[in-house]
mmCIF file of C-alpha atoms in Angstrom:
data_model
loop_
_atom_site.group_PDB
_atom_site.id
_atom_site.type_symbol
_atom_site.label_atom_id
_atom_site.label_comp_id
_atom_site.label_asym_id
_atom_site.label_seq_id
_atom_site.Cartn_x
_atom_site.Cartn_y
_atom_site.Cartn_z
ATOM 1 C CA UNK O 1 1.664 -1.593 70.946
ATOM 2 C CA UNK O 2 -0.850 1.704 70.919
ATOM 3 C CA UNK O 3 -2.652 1.775 74.025
ATOM 4 C CA UNK O 4 -5.456 3.131 71.961
ATOM 5 C CA UNK O 5 -7.823 2.253 68.758
ATOM 6 C CA UNK O 6 -6.061 3.624 65.653
ATOM 7 C CA UNK O 7 -8.322 6.628 63.821
ATOM 8 C CA UNK O 8 -8.601 3.846 60.809
ATOM 9 C CA UNK O 9 -9.550 0.855 63.193
ATOM 10 C CA UNK O 10 -11.963 3.074 64.854
ATOM 11 C CA UNK O 11 -13.653 3.566 61.224
ATOM 12 C CA UNK O 12 -13.838 0.034 61.247
ATOM 13 C CA UNK O 13 -15.149 -0.539 64.567
ATOM 14 C CA UNK O 14 -17.989 1.940 63.639
ATOM 15 C CA UNK O 15 -18.495 0.350 59.845
ATOM 16 C CA UNK O 16 -18.255 -3.399 60.788
ATOM 17 C CA UNK O 17 -18.813 -3.849 64.605
ATOM 18 C CA UNK O 18 -15.715 -5.725 65.488
ATOM 19 C CA UNK O 19 -12.319 -4.423 65.472
ATOM 20 C CA UNK O 20 -9.225 -6.963 65.586
ATOM 21 C CA UNK O 21 -6.261 -6.083 67.806
ATOM 22 C CA UNK O 22 -3.389 -8.049 66.666
ATOM 23 C CA UNK O 23 -0.652 -9.221 69.202
ATOM 24 C CA UNK O 24 -2.236 -7.292 72.116
ATOM 25 C CA UNK O 25 -1.117 -10.622 74.549
ATOM 26 C CA UNK O 26 2.321 -11.173 74.837
ATOM 27 C CA UNK O 27 3.097 -14.863 73.917
ATOM 28 C CA UNK O 28 3.877 -15.792 77.849
ATOM 29 C CA UNK O 29 1.123 -14.923 78.510
ATOM 30 C CA UNK O 30 -0.768 -16.782 75.613
ATOM 31 C CA UNK O 31 0.840 -20.148 76.792
ATOM 32 C CA UNK O 32 0.963 -19.840 80.311
ATOM 33 C CA UNK O 33 -3.478 -19.345 79.710
ATOM 34 C CA UNK O 34 -3.402 -22.530 77.811
ATOM 35 C CA UNK O 35 -1.077 -24.532 79.814
ATOM 36 C CA UNK O 36 -3.718 -23.755 82.688
ATOM 37 C CA UNK O 37 -6.926 -24.826 80.190
ATOM 38 C CA UNK O 38 -4.628 -28.136 79.732
ATOM 39 C CA UNK O 39 -3.720 -28.753 82.716
ATOM 40 C CA UNK O 40 -7.628 -29.202 84.270
ATOM 41 C CA UNK O 41 -8.423 -31.100 81.147
ATOM 42 C CA UNK O 42 -5.780 -33.105 81.981
ATOM 43 C CA UNK O 43 -7.052 -34.171 85.448
ATOM 44 C CA UNK O 44 -5.696 -31.292 87.593
ATOM 45 C CA UNK O 45 -7.428 -28.559 89.444
ATOM 46 C CA UNK O 46 -10.172 -27.172 86.709
ATOM 47 C CA UNK O 47 -9.272 -24.119 85.355
ATOM 48 C CA UNK O 48 -11.955 -21.355 86.459
ATOM 49 C CA UNK O 49 -12.470 -18.067 84.811
ATOM 50 C CA UNK O 50 -11.498 -16.273 88.362
ATOM 51 C CA UNK O 51 -8.165 -17.724 87.760
ATOM 52 C CA UNK O 52 -5.196 -14.565 87.906
ATOM 53 C CA UNK O 53 -3.698 -15.835 84.973
ATOM 54 C CA UNK O 54 -6.853 -15.465 82.545
ATOM 55 C CA UNK O 55 -7.740 -12.105 84.463
ATOM 56 C CA UNK O 56 -4.323 -10.869 83.578
ATOM 57 C CA UNK O 57 -5.450 -11.318 80.145
ATOM 58 C CA UNK O 58 -7.241 -7.991 79.734
ATOM 59 C CA UNK O 59 -6.174 -6.144 82.780
ATOM 60 C CA UNK O 60 -2.509 -6.841 82.176
ATOM 61 C CA UNK O 61 -2.027 -5.747 78.591
ATOM 62 C CA UNK O 62 -2.884 -3.015 76.445
ATOM 63 C CA UNK O 63 -6.164 -4.143 76.122
ATOM 64 C CA UNK O 64 -7.558 -2.528 79.172
ATOM 65 C CA UNK O 65 -5.989 0.849 78.149
ATOM 66 C CA UNK O 66 -7.241 0.401 74.406
ATOM 67 C CA UNK O 67 -11.147 -0.102 76.050
ATOM 68 C CA UNK O 68 -10.631 2.658 78.570
ATOM 69 C CA UNK O 69 -9.571 5.256 75.433
ATOM 70 C CA UNK O 70 -12.910 4.477 73.241
ATOM 71 C CA UNK O 71 -15.372 3.492 76.099
ATOM 72 C CA UNK O 72 -14.188 4.760 79.337
ATOM 73 C CA UNK O 73 -13.726 3.101 82.783
ATOM 74 C CA UNK O 74 -14.998 -0.482 83.600
ATOM 75 C CA UNK O 75 -16.791 -2.488 85.777
ATOM 76 C CA UNK O 76 -14.761 -4.779 87.352
ATOM 77 C CA UNK O 77 -14.526 -8.074 85.897
ATOM 78 C CA UNK O 78 -16.122 -10.723 87.836
ATOM 79 C CA UNK O 79 -14.887 -13.806 85.963
ATOM 80 C CA UNK O 80 -13.566 -14.500 82.143
ATOM 81 C CA UNK O 81 -15.525 -17.201 79.952
ATOM 82 C CA UNK O 82 -13.384 -19.696 78.695
ATOM 83 C CA UNK O 83 -14.895 -21.383 75.599
ATOM 84 C CA UNK O 84 -13.494 -24.303 74.781
ATOM 85 C CA UNK O 85 -14.440 -25.433 70.955
ATOM 86 C CA UNK O 86 -13.561 -29.081 70.096
ATOM 87 C CA UNK O 87 -13.122 -31.324 66.560
ATOM 88 C CA UNK O 88 -16.382 -32.477 65.710
ATOM 89 C CA UNK O 89 -18.545 -34.142 62.577
ATOM 90 C CA UNK O 90 -21.184 -31.694 60.947
ATOM 91 C CA UNK O 91 -23.822 -33.522 62.779
ATOM 92 C CA UNK O 92 -27.833 -34.209 63.647
ATOM 93 C CA UNK O 93 -27.779 -32.345 67.058
ATOM 94 C CA UNK O 94 -30.233 -29.710 67.090
ATOM 95 C CA UNK O 95 -28.655 -26.377 67.936
ATOM 96 C CA UNK O 96 -30.710 -23.126 69.226
ATOM 97 C CA UNK O 97 -31.802 -21.727 65.554
ATOM 98 C CA UNK O 98 -33.971 -25.211 65.286
ATOM 99 C CA UNK O 99 -31.426 -26.777 62.595
ATOM 100 C CA UNK O 100 -29.498 -30.212 62.837
ATOM 101 C CA UNK O 101 -25.514 -28.799 62.931
ATOM 102 C CA UNK O 102 -25.114 -30.774 59.411
ATOM 103 C CA UNK O 103 -27.770 -28.777 58.023
ATOM 104 C CA UNK O 104 -26.914 -25.674 58.786
ATOM 105 C CA UNK O 105 -24.361 -23.912 57.109
ATOM 106 C CA UNK O 106 -21.232 -21.934 57.277
ATOM 107 C CA UNK O 107 -19.760 -24.385 59.898
ATOM 108 C CA UNK O 108 -22.812 -24.476 61.394
ATOM 109 C CA UNK O 109 -23.148 -20.552 62.410
ATOM 110 C CA UNK O 110 -26.556 -19.439 63.609
ATOM 111 C CA UNK O 111 -26.148 -16.159 65.243
ATOM 112 C CA UNK O 112 -26.916 -14.716 68.485
ATOM 113 C CA UNK O 113 -27.060 -11.387 70.464
ATOM 114 C CA UNK O 114 -25.788 -11.966 73.992
ATOM 115 C CA UNK O 115 -28.458 -11.137 76.812
ATOM 116 C CA UNK O 116 -31.146 -13.424 75.675
ATOM 117 C CA UNK O 117 -33.332 -16.219 76.559
ATOM 118 C CA UNK O 118 -32.592 -19.463 75.603
ATOM 119 C CA UNK O 119 -34.673 -21.968 76.919
ATOM 120 C CA UNK O 120 -34.382 -23.392 80.945
ATOM 121 C CA UNK O 121 -33.630 -26.868 79.148
ATOM 122 C CA UNK O 122 -32.301 -28.174 76.476
ATOM 123 C CA UNK O 123 -33.259 -27.685 72.923
ATOM 124 C CA UNK O 124 -35.868 -30.131 71.951
ATOM 125 C CA UNK O 125 -33.789 -33.093 69.694
ATOM 126 C CA UNK O 126 -36.341 -35.061 67.417
ATOM 127 C CA UNK O 127 -37.308 -33.339 64.305
ATOM 128 C CA UNK O 128 -40.216 -35.686 63.831
ATOM 129 C CA UNK O 129 -42.359 -34.754 66.678
ATOM 130 C CA UNK O 130 -43.088 -31.089 68.375
ATOM 131 C CA UNK O 131 -42.483 -30.976 71.599
ATOM 132 C CA UNK O 132 -44.861 -32.624 74.251
ATOM 133 C CA UNK O 133 -46.271 -30.463 76.960
ATOM 134 C CA UNK O 134 -44.132 -31.660 79.794
ATOM 135 C CA UNK O 135 -41.078 -30.982 77.567
ATOM 136 C CA UNK O 136 -43.294 -27.509 76.551
ATOM 137 C CA UNK O 137 -43.105 -26.380 80.153
ATOM 138 C CA UNK O 138 -40.015 -27.269 80.842
ATOM 139 C CA UNK O 139 -38.455 -25.161 78.191
ATOM 140 C CA UNK O 140 -40.165 -23.021 78.876
ATOM 141 C CA UNK O 141 -39.344 -21.514 82.288
ATOM 142 C CA UNK O 142 -37.040 -19.473 83.329
ATOM 143 C CA UNK O 143 -34.641 -18.408 83.689
ATOM 144 C CA UNK O 144 -33.033 -19.590 80.932
ATOM 145 C CA UNK O 145 -29.556 -22.208 81.332
ATOM 146 C CA UNK O 146 -27.653 -19.338 80.905
ATOM 147 C CA UNK O 147 -29.295 -17.098 83.483
ATOM 148 C CA UNK O 148 -31.232 -14.669 81.616
ATOM 149 C CA UNK O 149 -34.994 -14.212 82.079
ATOM 150 C CA UNK O 150 -38.084 -13.905 78.730
ATOM 151 C CA UNK O 151 -39.054 -10.816 79.918
ATOM 152 C CA UNK O 152 -38.280 -7.287 81.972
ATOM 153 C CA UNK O 153 -41.398 -6.006 82.037
ATOM 154 C CA UNK O 154 -40.518 -3.226 84.251
ATOM 155 C CA UNK O 155 -38.385 -1.711 81.427
ATOM 156 C CA UNK O 156 -40.213 -2.551 78.342
ATOM 157 C CA UNK O 157 -36.959 -4.795 76.950
ATOM 158 C CA UNK O 158 -36.487 -8.572 76.915
ATOM 159 C CA UNK O 159 -33.023 -8.150 76.456
ATOM 160 C CA UNK O 160 -30.505 -7.666 78.260
ATOM 161 C CA UNK O 161 -27.441 -5.538 77.479
ATOM 162 C CA UNK O 162 -23.146 -4.746 77.781
ATOM 163 C CA UNK O 163 -21.646 -2.509 75.679
ATOM 164 C CA UNK O 164 -19.048 -4.903 74.058
ATOM 165 C CA UNK O 165 -17.096 -8.718 74.064
ATOM 166 C CA UNK O 166 -13.942 -8.936 74.127
ATOM 167 C CA UNK O 167 -12.629 -12.291 73.012
ATOM 168 C CA UNK O 168 -9.153 -12.958 73.466
ATOM 169 C CA UNK O 169 -7.102 -16.289 70.876
ATOM 170 C CA UNK O 170 -5.317 -18.751 72.887
ATOM 171 C CA UNK O 171 -5.319 -20.777 69.896
ATOM 172 C CA UNK O 172 -4.517 -20.522 66.078
ATOM 173 C CA UNK O 173 -7.536 -19.106 64.273
ATOM 174 C CA UNK O 174 -5.860 -17.640 60.760
ATOM 175 C CA UNK O 175 -7.694 -19.834 58.885
ATOM 176 C CA UNK O 176 -11.308 -20.857 58.471
ATOM 177 C CA UNK O 177 -12.797 -23.755 59.756
ATOM 178 C CA UNK O 178 -11.688 -24.046 63.153
ATOM 179 C CA UNK O 179 -14.081 -22.503 65.618
ATOM 180 C CA UNK O 180 -13.448 -19.499 64.749
ATOM 181 C CA UNK O 181 -15.997 -16.653 66.048
ATOM 182 C CA UNK O 182 -18.668 -15.901 62.993
ATOM 183 C CA UNK O 183 -20.178 -12.360 63.137
ATOM 184 C CA UNK O 184 -23.022 -10.587 60.905
ATOM 185 C CA UNK O 185 -20.647 -7.798 59.649
ATOM 186 C CA UNK O 186 -22.341 -4.266 59.486
ATOM 187 C CA UNK O 187 -25.641 -5.790 61.331
ATOM 188 C CA UNK O 188 -25.382 -3.929 64.706
ATOM 189 C CA UNK O 189 -26.600 -0.800 62.083
ATOM 190 C CA UNK O 190 -29.425 -2.745 61.300
ATOM 191 C CA UNK O 191 -29.989 -3.744 64.738
ATOM 192 C CA UNK O 192 -30.030 -0.048 66.148
ATOM 193 C CA UNK O 193 -32.574 0.865 63.574
ATOM 194 C CA UNK O 194 -34.472 -2.376 64.020
ATOM 195 C CA UNK O 195 -34.817 -1.396 68.095
ATOM 196 C CA UNK O 196 -35.634 2.105 67.210
ATOM 197 C CA UNK O 197 -38.751 0.897 65.778
ATOM 198 C CA UNK O 198 -39.474 -1.496 68.089
ATOM 199 C CA UNK O 199 -39.225 1.631 70.634
ATOM 200 C CA UNK O 200 -41.576 3.446 68.264
ATOM 201 C CA UNK O 201 -44.304 0.920 68.243
ATOM 202 C CA UNK O 202 -44.196 1.018 71.799
ATOM 203 C CA UNK O 203 -41.845 -1.613 72.717
ATOM 204 C CA UNK O 204 -41.054 -4.160 74.058
ATOM 205 C CA UNK O 205 -37.284 -4.584 72.763
ATOM 206 C CA UNK O 206 -36.072 -7.784 71.694
ATOM 207 C CA UNK O 207 -37.777 -10.897 70.894
ATOM 208 C CA UNK O 208 -41.529 -11.179 71.961
ATOM 209 C CA UNK O 209 -41.553 -7.155 70.733
ATOM 210 C CA UNK O 210 -42.721 -6.221 67.414
ATOM 211 C CA UNK O 211 -41.644 -7.386 64.502
ATOM 212 C CA UNK O 212 -39.589 -10.062 66.562
ATOM 213 C CA UNK O 213 -41.290 -13.242 67.526
ATOM 214 C CA UNK O 214 -39.287 -15.440 70.239
ATOM 215 C CA UNK O 215 -39.972 -18.859 68.876
ATOM 216 C CA UNK O 216 -39.515 -20.053 65.522
ATOM 217 C CA UNK O 217 -42.268 -22.808 64.548
ATOM 218 C CA UNK O 218 -41.196 -23.667 61.286
ATOM 219 C CA UNK O 219 -37.222 -24.967 62.286
ATOM 220 C CA UNK O 220 -37.049 -28.801 61.896
ATOM 221 C CA UNK O 221 -37.863 -28.923 65.675
ATOM 222 C CA UNK O 222 -40.454 -26.957 65.699
ATOM 223 C CA UNK O 223 -38.833 -24.798 68.738
ATOM 224 C CA UNK O 224 -36.176 -22.914 66.929
ATOM 225 C CA UNK O 225 -34.942 -19.640 68.694
ATOM 226 C CA UNK O 226 -34.617 -16.546 66.433
ATOM 227 C CA UNK O 227 -31.967 -14.830 68.550
ATOM 228 C CA UNK O 228 -31.670 -12.393 66.346
ATOM 229 C CA UNK O 229 -35.288 -10.652 64.486
ATOM 230 C CA UNK O 230 -35.308 -11.944 60.399
ATOM 231 C CA UNK O 231 -35.658 -8.114 59.112
ATOM 232 C CA UNK O 232 -31.991 -8.130 60.254
ATOM 233 C CA UNK O 233 -31.120 -11.132 58.313
ATOM 234 C CA UNK O 234 -33.385 -10.292 55.673
ATOM 235 C CA UNK O 235 -31.282 -7.241 55.415
ATOM 236 C CA UNK O 236 -27.787 -9.497 54.679
ATOM 237 C CA UNK O 237 -30.277 -11.673 51.312
ATOM 238 C CA UNK O 238 -27.501 -10.368 48.802
ATOM 239 C CA UNK O 239 -25.019 -12.664 50.463
ATOM 240 C CA UNK O 240 -25.868 -16.128 51.840
ATOM 241 C CA UNK O 241 -27.569 -19.252 50.939
ATOM 242 C CA UNK O 242 -31.095 -21.027 51.136
ATOM 243 C CA UNK O 243 -31.108 -24.747 52.869
ATOM 244 C CA UNK O 244 -33.126 -26.675 51.288
ATOM 245 C CA UNK O 245 -36.588 -25.650 53.527
ATOM 246 C CA UNK O 246 -35.983 -22.428 51.508
ATOM 247 C CA UNK O 247 -34.751 -20.513 55.029
ATOM 248 C CA UNK O 248 -32.181 -17.944 54.111
ATOM 249 C CA UNK O 249 -28.846 -18.210 55.863
ATOM 250 C CA UNK O 250 -26.818 -14.936 55.636
ATOM 251 C CA UNK O 251 -22.608 -15.291 55.424
ATOM 252 C CA UNK O 252 -20.995 -14.394 57.979
ATOM 253 C CA UNK O 253 -17.963 -12.968 58.312
ATOM 254 C CA UNK O 254 -15.723 -15.627 59.754
ATOM 255 C CA UNK O 255 -12.560 -14.316 62.278
ATOM 256 C CA UNK O 256 -9.217 -14.873 61.700
ATOM 257 C CA UNK O 257 -6.708 -14.007 64.480
ATOM 258 C CA UNK O 258 -3.257 -15.537 65.734
ATOM 259 C CA UNK O 259 -3.019 -16.516 69.329
ATOM 260 C CA UNK O 260 -2.561 -13.389 71.172
ATOM 261 C CA UNK O 261 -4.656 -11.596 69.025
ATOM 262 C CA UNK O 262 -7.945 -9.720 70.492
ATOM 263 C CA UNK O 263 -11.251 -8.665 68.889
ATOM 264 C CA UNK O 264 -13.574 -6.700 70.274
ATOM 265 C CA UNK O 265 -17.732 -6.508 68.662
ATOM 266 C CA UNK O 266 -20.294 -4.755 69.408
ATOM 267 C CA UNK O 267 -22.848 -6.360 71.466
ATOM 268 C CA UNK O 268 -25.204 -5.042 68.590
ATOM 269 C CA UNK O 269 -23.763 -7.430 66.139
ATOM 270 C CA UNK O 270 -24.999 -11.087 66.187
ATOM 271 C CA UNK O 271 -22.083 -13.299 66.299
ATOM 272 C CA UNK O 272 -21.884 -17.621 67.013
ATOM 273 C CA UNK O 273 -18.844 -19.984 67.596
ATOM 274 C CA UNK O 274 -18.468 -22.222 64.435
ATOM 275 C CA UNK O 275 -17.785 -25.549 64.539
ATOM 276 C CA UNK O 276 -14.143 -26.532 64.503
ATOM 277 C CA UNK O 277 -13.470 -29.276 61.096
ATOM 278 C CA UNK O 278 -9.651 -29.203 61.870
ATOM 279 C CA UNK O 279 -7.809 -31.551 64.106
ATOM 280 C CA UNK O 280 -6.473 -28.686 66.975
ATOM 281 C CA UNK O 281 -9.200 -26.784 69.957
ATOM 282 C CA UNK O 282 -10.160 -23.808 69.471
ATOM 283 C CA UNK O 283 -9.733 -21.651 72.558
ATOM 284 C CA UNK O 284 -11.229 -18.149 73.586
ATOM 285 C CA UNK O 285 -11.103 -16.639 76.266
ATOM 286 C CA UNK O 286 -13.979 -13.930 76.345
ATOM 287 C CA UNK O 287 -14.618 -11.022 78.656
ATOM 288 C CA UNK O 288 -18.120 -8.743 78.930
ATOM 289 C CA UNK O 289 -17.869 -4.775 78.839
ATOM 290 C CA UNK O 290 -19.856 -2.935 80.663
ATOM 291 C CA UNK O 291 -19.086 0.814 81.415
ATOM 292 C CA UNK O 292 -18.831 2.394 85.283
ATOM 293 C CA UNK O 293 -20.816 5.760 83.525
ATOM 294 C CA UNK O 294 -23.774 3.431 83.292
ATOM 295 C CA UNK O 295 -26.624 4.909 85.631
ATOM 296 C CA UNK O 296 -26.357 1.973 88.232
ATOM 297 C CA UNK O 297 -29.998 1.460 87.198
ATOM 298 C CA UNK O 298 -29.320 -0.071 83.996
ATOM 299 C CA UNK O 299 -26.185 -2.053 84.690
ATOM 300 C CA UNK O 300 -27.551 -5.087 82.963
ATOM 301 C CA UNK O 301 -30.374 -3.624 81.189
ATOM 302 C CA UNK O 302 -29.955 0.174 79.417
ATOM 303 C CA UNK O 303 -32.544 0.393 76.583
ATOM 304 C CA UNK O 304 -30.961 4.136 75.503
ATOM 305 C CA UNK O 305 -27.758 1.636 74.471
ATOM 306 C CA UNK O 306 -30.103 -0.686 72.076
ATOM 307 C CA UNK O 307 -31.543 2.129 70.592
ATOM 308 C CA UNK O 308 -28.485 4.507 70.094
ATOM 309 C CA UNK O 309 -25.453 1.609 69.728
ATOM 310 C CA UNK O 310 -22.417 5.043 70.779
ATOM 311 C CA UNK O 311 -24.518 5.978 73.684
ATOM 312 C CA UNK O 312 -21.514 4.708 75.662
ATOM 313 C CA UNK O 313 -18.823 5.366 73.767
ATOM 314 C CA UNK O 314 -17.261 9.274 74.434
ATOM 315 C CA UNK O 315 -13.870 8.041 72.254
ATOM 316 C CA UNK O 316 -15.699 6.961 69.529
ATOM 317 C CA UNK O 317 -17.932 10.034 69.126
ATOM 318 C CA UNK O 318 -15.950 12.033 66.675
ATOM 319 C CA UNK O 319 -15.545 9.380 63.897
ATOM 320 C CA UNK O 320 -18.937 8.321 64.412
ATOM 321 C CA UNK O 321 -20.013 12.275 63.667
ATOM 322 C CA UNK O 322 -17.968 12.103 60.423
ATOM 323 C CA UNK O 323 -19.504 8.722 59.325
ATOM 324 C CA UNK O 324 -23.037 9.922 60.033
ATOM 325 C CA UNK O 325 -22.526 12.892 57.783
ATOM 326 C CA UNK O 326 -21.281 10.985 55.596
ATOM 327 C CA UNK O 327 -24.212 8.945 54.874
#
């Protein structure tokens, strides 16, 4: 396996905001990771993201060298997110956009950026009424269920940001409808422009900043979350669908991968898992990538990297200059 992105892969990464690394994890390592997950699901010791069999998917494969060439040395991983999606039928379950799963197009894709507050209590599931005062107060608490705070006033930022997400496929995802991660292809360029506009308007960057109201009171549950701004959503108007209420849903790219492939996704690309309509579970291992060269005071919140999405990628500098010069 090459231990660096090719020129064409770098151009694709610049253009699309993600790139697939085919066959980067050997079959025997995929099998070992799958077995560890199934042992836990079968009643054995539960699989943990700190287990060596999962950490090795990055540390002992060519992924580490590929990322280091593009980004430089990274902060040591403390664990892996194991993300399993099991087969399910479209349902009335309300997702974080405030819409029922069955009414959310493209296998339930509703897109988000990582590092955002997502409610201190589960999403309100009753579309016949708004939340009570008690439910409202519980939901609006800090931190949220994912550990993120709503606001970081000391930074004038309302979003945490790492550099990129690396997802390793531990199950076959070569067809659509099998729980593929969906990405809003090319949206990182729109996000960069949006964050720059928020900065020019005085901030804060992120939800509840200029042009980005956090809560969508027009959603069916009256309390949906805008996990990326409507201005970015509208930039994809030529491709997508509208639901019966007139809400526009941009069409994501559903990433197709074989077991052992990996996908590198820039932080600024809205992404989301999708519904499994087949018969097999979808298994993924996710690594969040933070460069060592990032200032220590900005390890989890780095406004410069929101407003200049290639700021931390020295191995992309030549391609970025080439592509920006051609625009």
